XYZ file of C-alpha atoms in Angstrom:
376
model
C 118.938 57.976 92.949
C 116.178 57.891 90.398
C 117.476 56.831 87.003
C 116.675 58.625 83.767
C 113.688 57.190 81.957
C 111.944 57.747 78.677
C 109.763 60.854 78.610
C 106.390 60.012 80.055
C 103.081 61.420 78.970
C 102.098 64.712 80.547
C 100.056 63.705 83.601
C 98.266 67.050 83.606
C 96.885 66.489 80.142
C 93.181 65.590 80.046
C 93.886 62.117 78.699
C 96.261 61.202 81.522
C 93.553 59.710 83.686
C 90.579 57.689 82.578
C 87.193 58.377 84.041
C 83.706 56.942 83.810
C 82.661 60.446 82.804
C 85.444 61.867 80.652
C 83.595 65.145 80.232
C 84.103 65.834 83.923
C 87.861 65.859 83.335
C 87.923 68.243 80.394
C 86.495 71.765 80.558
C 84.865 73.249 77.524
C 83.465 70.069 76.020
C 79.861 70.398 77.079
C 80.293 68.539 80.367
C 80.165 69.939 83.879
C 82.718 72.662 84.603
C 85.936 71.502 86.213
C 87.636 73.679 88.831
C 91.032 74.305 87.290
C 94.112 75.619 89.051
C 93.591 78.955 90.759
C 96.746 81.053 90.759
C 96.364 84.206 92.788
C 99.594 86.193 92.591
C 100.682 89.091 94.694
C 100.601 92.512 93.093
C 102.889 92.741 90.066
C 103.764 89.057 90.020
C 104.780 87.441 86.756
C 101.719 85.226 86.835
C 99.304 88.144 87.021
C 100.316 89.091 83.501
C 102.939 86.846 81.900
C 104.433 89.833 80.072
C 104.999 91.772 83.317
C 108.182 91.649 85.446
C 108.119 90.320 88.965
C 107.169 92.665 91.795
C 109.540 94.934 93.698
C 110.764 93.678 97.032
C 109.676 95.213 100.276
C 112.863 97.305 100.464
C 111.998 99.072 97.227
C 114.672 97.359 95.126
C 113.386 96.070 91.810
C 113.738 92.342 91.288
C 114.901 91.210 87.867
C 112.433 88.603 86.621
C 113.856 85.137 85.987
C 114.601 84.206 82.371
C 111.412 83.433 80.479
C 109.168 85.307 82.922
C 108.230 87.888 80.299
C 107.810 85.493 77.381
C 104.448 85.483 75.586
C 102.118 82.702 76.623
C 101.848 81.326 73.111
C 104.350 81.738 70.287
C 104.153 81.056 66.565
C 103.017 77.514 65.872
C 102.374 76.927 69.571
C 98.723 77.955 69.825
C 96.869 74.940 68.397
C 94.598 73.388 71.016
C 95.357 69.959 72.479
C 92.866 70.032 75.356
C 89.107 69.500 75.386
C 86.813 69.501 72.390
C 89.128 71.861 70.479
C 92.003 69.419 70.793
C 89.840 66.477 69.724
C 88.598 68.429 66.719
C 92.161 69.289 65.696
C 93.230 65.653 65.941
C 90.208 64.371 64.009
C 90.786 66.960 61.271
C 94.287 65.602 60.633
C 95.841 69.022 60.114
C 93.079 70.551 58.002
C 91.709 72.450 61.012
C 93.562 74.447 63.641
C 91.489 75.625 66.551
C 93.339 77.839 68.993
C 94.040 76.689 72.525
C 92.332 78.399 75.436
C 94.331 80.812 77.546
C 94.326 78.237 80.370
C 96.051 75.709 78.122
C 98.579 78.268 76.867
C 99.421 79.357 80.412
C 99.839 75.682 81.333
C 102.332 75.234 78.478
C 104.250 78.333 79.529
C 104.370 76.965 83.083
C 105.842 73.693 81.810
C 108.576 75.604 79.976
C 109.375 77.611 83.088
C 109.912 74.426 85.084
C 112.945 73.630 82.927
C 114.960 76.605 84.155
C 118.530 75.732 85.104
C 120.340 77.041 88.173
C 123.951 77.738 89.085
C 123.876 75.381 92.093
C 121.665 73.023 94.063
C 118.519 74.864 95.169
C 116.675 74.154 98.420
C 112.909 74.519 98.854
C 111.669 74.471 102.460
C 108.037 73.664 103.249
C 107.084 75.105 106.626
C 104.132 76.021 108.822
C 104.373 75.469 112.607
C 100.749 74.330 112.834
C 99.988 70.639 112.583
C 97.456 69.707 109.907
C 98.690 72.377 107.492
C 99.288 69.787 104.716
C 103.069 70.216 104.925
C 103.890 66.623 104.023
C 101.535 66.324 100.998
C 102.798 69.707 99.849
C 106.447 68.650 100.037
C 105.733 65.291 98.413
C 103.666 66.581 95.502
C 105.951 69.555 94.897
C 108.914 67.177 94.597
C 106.867 64.838 92.395
C 105.877 67.637 90.022
C 109.410 68.994 89.810
C 110.866 65.521 89.385
C 108.418 64.507 86.682
C 108.833 67.577 84.504
C 112.535 68.168 85.129
C 113.552 64.512 84.732
C 114.919 63.566 88.112
C 117.694 64.812 90.408
C 114.994 65.935 92.871
C 114.791 64.861 96.513
C 111.988 65.125 99.085
C 113.613 65.076 102.532
C 111.679 64.615 105.783
C 113.473 66.943 108.187
C 111.069 66.470 111.082
C 112.920 66.623 114.385
C 110.998 63.589 115.641
C 108.840 61.231 113.600
C 107.660 62.604 110.279
C 105.183 60.979 107.893
C 106.764 61.626 104.500
C 107.870 57.995 104.216
C 104.348 56.850 105.048
C 102.721 59.081 102.401
C 105.245 58.223 99.672
C 105.140 55.098 97.531
C 106.376 51.994 99.344
C 110.006 50.948 99.196
C 111.848 47.636 99.463
C 113.791 48.850 102.520
C 113.184 50.853 105.701
C 116.383 52.901 105.819
C 115.945 56.464 107.065
C 117.826 59.705 107.458
C 119.332 58.436 110.716
C 120.845 55.442 108.917
C 122.299 57.790 106.321
C 123.678 60.057 109.036
C 125.653 57.124 110.479
C 127.486 56.885 107.126
C 127.436 60.548 106.147
C 131.226 60.991 106.211
C 131.463 58.588 103.266
C 129.257 60.897 101.203
C 130.994 64.053 102.315
C 134.169 62.536 100.915
C 134.674 61.446 97.322
C 134.412 57.782 98.287
C 130.609 57.804 98.509
C 128.805 57.135 95.228
C 125.259 57.715 94.066
C 124.784 53.968 93.953
C 125.659 53.685 97.631
C 123.412 56.626 98.473
C 120.442 54.905 96.830
C 120.424 52.339 99.649
C 118.977 55.051 101.915
C 116.482 56.519 99.434
C 113.004 55.528 98.301
C 112.583 56.005 94.537
C 109.191 57.220 93.328
C 107.407 56.698 90.026
C 107.407 60.436 89.263
C 111.226 60.401 89.028
C 112.211 61.777 92.403
C 113.509 60.250 95.628
C 112.344 60.336 99.241
C 114.580 60.457 102.302
C 112.351 59.408 105.199
C 112.688 60.411 108.844
C 113.356 57.926 111.619
C 110.181 56.104 112.672
C 111.632 53.413 114.922
C 109.632 53.005 118.124
C 111.716 54.010 121.116
C 114.352 55.814 119.074
C 115.661 58.996 120.717
C 118.023 60.174 117.984
C 117.437 63.761 116.897
C 118.855 65.623 113.910
C 120.622 68.684 115.310
C 122.140 71.648 113.478
C 125.471 69.952 112.819
C 123.798 66.780 111.554
C 121.515 68.782 109.264
C 124.433 70.678 107.791
C 126.349 67.469 107.070
C 123.314 65.840 105.460
C 122.476 68.891 103.374
C 126.070 69.364 102.223
C 126.333 65.733 101.145
C 122.933 65.671 99.412
C 123.793 68.813 97.453
C 126.482 66.765 95.707
C 123.877 64.476 94.162
C 120.722 66.571 93.582
C 119.700 69.685 91.695
C 116.612 70.389 93.804
C 115.990 69.452 97.440
C 112.476 69.859 98.863
C 112.648 69.841 102.664
C 109.637 68.946 104.795
C 109.751 70.346 108.340
C 108.238 69.787 111.760
C 106.168 72.122 113.912
C 108.837 73.560 116.205
C 110.476 76.703 114.834
C 112.931 76.612 117.752
C 114.228 73.177 116.775
C 117.827 73.283 115.558
C 117.078 71.396 112.344
C 114.101 73.689 111.552
C 116.300 76.747 111.903
C 119.056 75.078 109.900
C 116.629 74.326 107.076
C 115.373 77.896 106.819
C 118.982 79.125 106.971
C 119.795 77.314 103.703
C 116.379 77.834 102.063
C 116.293 79.412 98.620
C 112.490 79.346 98.488
C 109.972 79.040 101.297
C 106.667 77.302 100.602
C 103.970 78.036 103.177
C 101.181 75.447 103.088
C 97.808 76.026 104.706
C 94.356 74.564 104.578
C 91.156 76.624 104.517
C 91.163 76.976 108.291
C 91.746 80.250 110.073
C 94.062 78.917 112.788
C 96.247 77.091 110.255
C 96.453 80.168 108.022
C 97.201 82.402 111.011
C 100.051 80.109 112.027
C 101.682 80.426 108.622
C 101.326 84.197 108.666
C 102.807 84.308 112.165
C 105.789 82.288 110.933
C 106.337 84.720 108.061
C 106.276 87.602 110.522
C 108.744 85.722 112.737
C 111.136 85.227 109.816
C 110.866 88.902 108.903
C 111.620 89.981 112.470
C 114.598 87.614 112.733
C 116.441 88.791 109.639
C 114.857 86.630 106.894
C 112.528 89.159 105.303
C 113.973 88.164 101.923
C 112.779 84.597 102.411
C 109.296 85.660 103.516
C 108.766 88.138 100.682
C 109.883 85.633 98.037
C 107.724 82.821 99.469
C 104.942 80.909 97.733
C 101.781 80.185 99.721
C 99.880 77.005 98.835
C 96.270 76.877 100.031
C 94.933 73.309 99.916
C 91.202 72.661 99.965
C 90.593 69.756 102.351
C 86.857 69.719 101.565
C 85.041 69.467 98.223
C 83.123 72.660 99.015
C 85.364 74.957 101.050
C 84.089 78.092 102.748
C 84.603 80.504 99.852
C 84.489 83.618 102.015
C 87.163 82.210 104.317
C 89.226 81.017 101.335
C 89.118 84.483 99.770
C 90.102 86.061 103.076
C 93.067 83.713 103.549
C 94.258 84.263 100.000
C 94.020 88.028 100.316
C 95.942 88.085 103.603
C 98.763 86.007 102.126
C 98.843 88.142 98.996
C 100.012 91.044 101.127
C 103.163 89.304 102.370
C 104.328 86.665 99.859
C 105.211 86.647 96.176
C 102.553 84.207 94.965
C 99.490 82.373 96.246
C 98.208 79.178 94.623
C 94.982 77.366 95.522
C 94.978 73.566 95.218
C 91.540 71.987 94.700
C 90.170 69.160 96.832
C 91.539 65.724 95.965
C 90.264 62.533 97.559
C 93.650 60.821 97.308
C 95.352 63.532 99.330
C 92.516 63.746 101.828
C 92.539 59.970 102.439
C 95.795 60.186 104.397
C 97.256 57.219 102.512
C 100.118 56.891 100.073
C 100.228 59.448 97.280
C 101.188 58.369 93.778
C 101.516 61.341 91.468
C 99.857 59.648 88.496
C 96.738 58.921 90.572
C 96.070 62.540 91.482
C 93.109 64.179 89.767
C 93.813 66.211 86.633
C 92.838 69.575 88.228
C 95.164 68.805 91.138
C 98.118 68.120 88.851
C 97.408 71.254 86.834
C 97.249 73.360 89.979
C 100.512 71.881 91.233
C 102.184 72.613 87.912
C 101.316 76.265 88.426
C 102.500 76.151 92.035
C 105.835 74.651 91.032
C 106.249 77.226 88.277
C 105.925 79.895 90.955
C 108.465 78.018 93.073
C 110.889 77.904 90.137
C 110.407 81.640 89.593
C 111.234 82.286 93.261
C 114.336 80.126 92.945
C 115.316 82.071 89.839
C 115.138 85.334 91.764
C 117.230 83.821 94.546
C 119.789 82.480 92.074
C 120.476 86.048 90.951
C 121.422 87.203 94.456
């Protein structure tokens, strides 16, 4: 389990990452414009207008917005700029000048506050799209990293692929190779009171952003599969030690562990790239969940559209966003990031500033969805 650490600097702040051209990291300072996070909510969503309540559900029942959803973006004494040239001017003036923050910065601060919402129980976030190449694993990893960093730990990213997943490969390296199968062999210890968090840590891979990774089995020749009973035991035990569990999934919606994950999901995150077949697959899955009695999960979902190219097809991107807007609660667009695209290990602090800002907004939408679920 990740231990508590001193509060780190905000990685989404402009100064969190050095660059040969600092102006390219900070909008509004005379340098080239930076594509910031694009949050495209469904009609009536809290992020469309922060003072508005969340949208009604498909059955016509009004959803009570989670606490803090209707708070003003900036309160008294909270509007001084810290970003860009305004922030630098405020710091150089030593208190004799107070330039107001941009709306983007104020919304970012409100999003950070929303991430601190508490819940009445362990909440489960399931990342799912039955199409390969939908960016499921980076989505699960970075969502857990963002939540872990801002909420201070007690967050787990769990690779629930029915065969060989890649979450362990994309996460930061560990000193051991224990996987979910190894944990399953000892799961009765953790279902009972004899298992401790210290013993559990032998199966986890701690990450620098204050979250843990539970990797899937990657042993060549292994034929062990996590079935419904195994999933339930693992999930029940892990709920004893974590506040938030982010569950990565495989591509087979008929797999027992896929169905078990969606059965316990409090929030569904649907990742897609800017590709029509990948987006169609996610929409098909949402329709499948609606037709099989999980309309509540589909309607409260958050769609995350990741740009796998520096210059995505804007017409196709707009079309994908608009189609998802009709069926989910929020849509967030994540800009292109070379680290994610490389296919290698992802360290949260090495992600580009616009990427971290976009993910902060995405996770704020996830927290809002969890808040709605926690009221049920």
